[in-house]
PDB file of C-alpha atoms in Angstrom:
ATOM      1  CA  MET H   1     -20.330 104.349  -1.817  1.00 41.00           C
ATOM      2  CA  PRO H   2     -23.155 103.566  -5.129  1.00 46.00           C
ATOM      3  CA  GLN H   3     -25.340 100.969  -4.302  1.00 50.00           C
ATOM      4  CA  ASN H   4     -24.596  97.419  -5.984  1.00 50.00           C
ATOM      5  CA  PRO H   5     -27.342  97.450  -8.371  1.00 45.00           C
ATOM      6  CA  SER H   6     -27.756  93.251  -7.973  1.00 49.00           C
ATOM      7  CA  VAL H   7     -28.829  93.753  -4.742  1.00 51.00           C
ATOM      8  CA  THR H   8     -31.282  96.203  -4.557  1.00 49.00           C
ATOM      9  CA  ALA H   9     -35.291  94.971  -4.263  1.00 45.00           C
ATOM     10  CA  PRO H  10     -36.996  93.384  -6.825  1.00 50.00           C
ATOM     11  CA  VAL H  11     -39.848  95.011  -8.663  1.00 65.00           C
ATOM     12  CA  ASN H  12     -42.697  93.379  -5.982  1.00 86.00           C
ATOM     13  CA  PRO H  13     -42.313  95.218  -2.868  1.00 88.00           C
ATOM     14  CA  ASN H  14     -44.155  93.189  -1.553  1.00 90.00           C
ATOM     15  CA  GLN H  15     -42.029  89.906  -2.204  1.00 93.00           C
ATOM     16  CA  LEU H  16     -41.705  87.377   0.704  1.00 96.00           C
ATOM     17  CA  LEU H  17     -37.779  87.232   1.340  1.00 97.00           C
ATOM     18  CA  VAL H  18     -36.173  84.697   3.438  1.00 98.00           C
ATOM     19  CA  VAL H  19     -33.098  86.274   5.250  1.00 98.00           C
ATOM     20  CA  VAL H  20     -29.994  83.593   6.686  1.00 98.00           C
ATOM     21  CA  THR H  21     -26.845  84.428   8.826  1.00 98.00           C
ATOM     22  CA  SER H  22     -25.342  82.368  11.006  1.00 98.00           C
ATOM     23  CA  LEU H  23     -24.368  83.775  14.425  1.00 98.00           C
ATOM     24  CA  PRO H  24     -21.651  81.829  17.077  1.00 97.00           C
ATOM     25  CA  ASN H  25     -24.283  81.161  20.107  1.00 97.00           C
ATOM     26  CA  MET H  26     -27.588  80.573  20.808  1.00 98.00           C
ATOM     27  CA  GLU H  27     -28.026  83.492  23.430  1.00 98.00           C
ATOM     28  CA  ILE H  28     -26.664  86.076  20.555  1.00 98.00           C
ATOM     29  CA  ALA H  29     -29.160  84.336  18.255  1.00 98.00           C
ATOM     30  CA  LYS H  30     -32.546  84.682  20.033  1.00 98.00           C
ATOM     31  CA  SER H  31     -31.454  88.162  20.755  1.00 98.00           C
ATOM     32  CA  LEU H  32     -31.147  89.432  17.483  1.00 98.00           C
ATOM     33  CA  ALA H  33     -34.314  87.443  16.342  1.00 98.00           C
ATOM     34  CA  ARG H  34     -36.311  88.566  19.350  1.00 98.00           C
ATOM     35  CA  THR H  35     -35.511  92.424  18.445  1.00 98.00           C
ATOM     36  CA  LEU H  36     -36.175  91.777  14.512  1.00 98.00           C
ATOM     37  CA  VAL H  37     -39.776  90.579  15.245  1.00 98.00           C
ATOM     38  CA  GLU H  38     -40.147  92.980  18.096  1.00 97.00           C
ATOM     39  CA  GLN H  39     -39.346  96.165  15.845  1.00 97.00           C
ATOM     40  CA  LYS H  40     -41.486  94.103  12.563  1.00 98.00           C
ATOM     41  CA  ILE H  41     -38.454  94.209  10.445  1.00 98.00           C
ATOM     42  CA  ALA H  42     -39.197  90.116  10.234  1.00 98.00           C
ATOM     43  CA  ALA H  43     -42.869  88.434  10.863  1.00 98.00           C
ATOM     44  CA  CYS H  44     -41.061  85.204  12.001  1.00 98.00           C
ATOM     45  CA  VAL H  45     -37.176  84.090  12.941  1.00 98.00           C
ATOM     46  CA  GLN H  46     -36.795  80.087  12.896  1.00 98.00           C
ATOM     47  CA  LEU H  47     -32.954  79.498  14.740  1.00 98.00           C
ATOM     48  CA  ILE H  48     -30.896  76.101  13.795  1.00 98.00           C
ATOM     49  CA  ASP H  49     -28.618  75.010  16.223  1.00 97.00           C
ATOM     50  CA  GLY H  50     -25.521  72.550  15.260  1.00 95.00           C
ATOM     51  CA  ILE H  51     -24.653  74.037  12.389  1.00 96.00           C
ATOM     52  CA  HIS H  52     -20.733  73.107  11.584  1.00 97.00           C
ATOM     53  CA  SER H  53     -19.086  75.563   9.392  1.00 97.00           C
ATOM     54  CA  ILE H  54     -15.577  75.330   7.745  1.00 97.00           C
ATOM     55  CA  TYR H  55     -14.304  78.365   6.165  1.00 96.00           C
ATOM     56  CA  ARG H  56     -11.151  80.408   5.179  1.00 96.00           C
ATOM     57  CA  TRP H  57     -10.746  83.453   7.591  1.00 94.00           C
ATOM     58  CA  GLU H  58      -7.470  86.072   6.930  1.00 95.00           C
ATOM     59  CA  GLY H  59      -5.799  82.619   5.172  1.00 97.00           C
ATOM     60  CA  LYS H  60      -6.367  79.995   7.642  1.00 98.00           C
ATOM     61  CA  VAL H  61      -8.772  77.570   7.412  1.00 98.00           C
ATOM     62  CA  CYS H  62     -11.566  77.780  10.505  1.00 97.00           C
ATOM     63  CA  GLU H  63     -14.074  75.758  11.861  1.00 97.00           C
ATOM     64  CA  GLU H  64     -17.263  76.549  14.195  1.00 96.00           C
ATOM     65  CA  GLN H  65     -20.442  75.177  15.443  1.00 97.00           C
ATOM     66  CA  GLU H  66     -23.079  78.197  14.727  1.00 98.00           C
ATOM     67  CA  ILE H  67     -26.341  78.746  15.169  1.00 98.00           C
ATOM     68  CA  LEU H  68     -28.391  79.670  11.673  1.00 98.00           C
ATOM     69  CA  LEU H  69     -30.883  82.337  12.124  1.00 98.00           C
ATOM     70  CA  SER H  70     -33.801  82.386   8.916  1.00 98.00           C
ATOM     71  CA  ALA H  71     -35.612  85.349   8.920  1.00 98.00           C
ATOM     72  CA  LYS H  72     -38.996  86.080   7.020  1.00 98.00           C
ATOM     73  CA  THR H  73     -40.173  89.465   5.982  1.00 98.00           C
ATOM     74  CA  ILE H  74     -40.757  90.853   2.198  1.00 97.00           C
ATOM     75  CA  SER H  75     -38.438  92.888  -0.067  1.00 95.00           C
ATOM     76  CA  SER H  76     -39.273  96.462   0.735  1.00 95.00           C
ATOM     77  CA  LYS H  77     -37.663  95.507   3.890  1.00 97.00           C
ATOM     78  CA  TRP H  78     -33.919  94.156   2.745  1.00 97.00           C
ATOM     79  CA  SER H  79     -32.231  97.290   3.216  1.00 96.00           C
ATOM     80  CA  GLU H  80     -33.626  97.494   6.771  1.00 97.00           C
ATOM     81  CA  ILE H  81     -33.211  94.089   7.905  1.00 98.00           C
ATOM     82  CA  SER H  82     -29.421  93.918   6.085  1.00 97.00           C
ATOM     83  CA  SER H  83     -28.399  97.102   8.083  1.00 97.00           C
ATOM     84  CA  PHE H  84     -29.779  95.784  10.808  1.00 98.00           C
ATOM     85  CA  ILE H  85     -27.833  92.544  10.665  1.00 98.00           C
ATOM     86  CA  ARG H  86     -25.073  94.000   9.878  1.00 97.00           C
ATOM     87  CA  ALA H  87     -24.711  96.724  12.505  1.00 97.00           C
ATOM     88  CA  GLN H  88     -25.782  93.895  15.190  1.00 97.00           C
ATOM     89  CA  HIS H  89     -23.807  91.113  14.488  1.00 97.00           C
ATOM     90  CA  PRO H  90     -20.212  89.812  16.779  1.00 97.00           C
ATOM     91  CA  TYR H  91     -18.846  89.237  13.292  1.00 96.00           C
ATOM     92  CA  ASP H  92     -16.355  91.201  11.362  1.00 94.00           C
ATOM     93  CA  LEU H  93     -18.032  90.216   7.950  1.00 95.00           C
ATOM     94  CA  PRO H  94     -21.156  88.652   8.500  1.00 96.00           C
ATOM     95  CA  GLU H  95     -22.985  85.985   5.980  1.00 96.00           C
ATOM     96  CA  ILE H  96     -26.253  88.552   5.105  1.00 98.00           C
ATOM     97  CA  LEU H  97     -28.233  86.110   2.095  1.00 98.00           C
ATOM     98  CA  ALA H  98     -31.664  86.809   1.129  1.00 97.00           C
ATOM     99  CA  PHE H  99     -33.863  84.307  -1.019  1.00 97.00           C
ATOM    100  CA  SER H 100     -36.914  84.695  -2.739  1.00 95.00           C
ATOM    101  CA  PRO H 101     -38.998  81.876  -2.755  1.00 95.00           C
ATOM    102  CA  ALA H 102     -40.625  81.205  -6.638  1.00 92.00           C
ATOM    103  CA  GLN H 103     -43.210  79.669  -4.614  1.00 94.00           C
ATOM    104  CA  TYR H 104     -45.066  80.200  -1.537  1.00 95.00           C
ATOM    105  CA  ALA H 105     -48.441  79.539  -0.488  1.00 95.00           C
ATOM    106  CA  GLN H 106     -50.355  82.934  -0.763  1.00 94.00           C
ATOM    107  CA  GLN H 107     -51.834  83.262   3.310  1.00 96.00           C
ATOM    108  CA  TYR H 108     -48.471  82.491   4.537  1.00 97.00           C
ATOM    109  CA  GLY H 109     -46.835  85.772   2.532  1.00 95.00           C
ATOM    110  CA  GLU H 110     -49.757  88.036   3.302  1.00 95.00           C
ATOM    111  CA  TRP H 111     -49.339  87.215   7.015  1.00 97.00           C
ATOM    112  CA  VAL H 112     -46.056  87.645   6.390  1.00 97.00           C
ATOM    113  CA  GLU H 113     -46.357  90.974   4.821  1.00 96.00           C
ATOM    114  CA  ALA H 114     -49.736  92.103   7.230  1.00 96.00           C
ATOM    115  CA  GLU H 115     -46.573  91.374  10.708  1.00 97.00           C
ATOM    116  CA  VAL H 116     -43.891  93.283   9.044  1.00 97.00           C
ATOM    117  CA  ASN H 117     -46.355  96.018   7.937  1.00 94.00           C
ATOM    118  CA  SER H 118     -48.495  96.823  11.186  1.00 88.00           C
ATOM    119  CA  LYS H 119     -48.393  99.714  13.046  1.00 82.00           C
ATOM    120  CA  ILE H 120     -49.889  97.918  16.135  1.00 73.00           C
TER     121      ILE H 120
END
């Protein structure tokens, strides 16, 4: 299947990228977060408990408590992180969104880049 050009990586492969997804419980969220950091796909992952989601799925309005996962990486890792989340996620159709902040502390961006590009 051809790749949608609107989801390809931006011109700057080292642009800071914040990737978010929601998960059903803390155990799954921690496992996914730890693996993202251990495999150097993300430099840092934050988990926010207590998200209340209301959505329509298969014609029915649903309400769930979820965990919001926010991973910091760089744009050149988009394909890898989105594929990894999709493969490991328990949902049939996981939310996987990425944002490139217009502004961020240069030193923080350099740290994220160094962490995900580190060979150690």
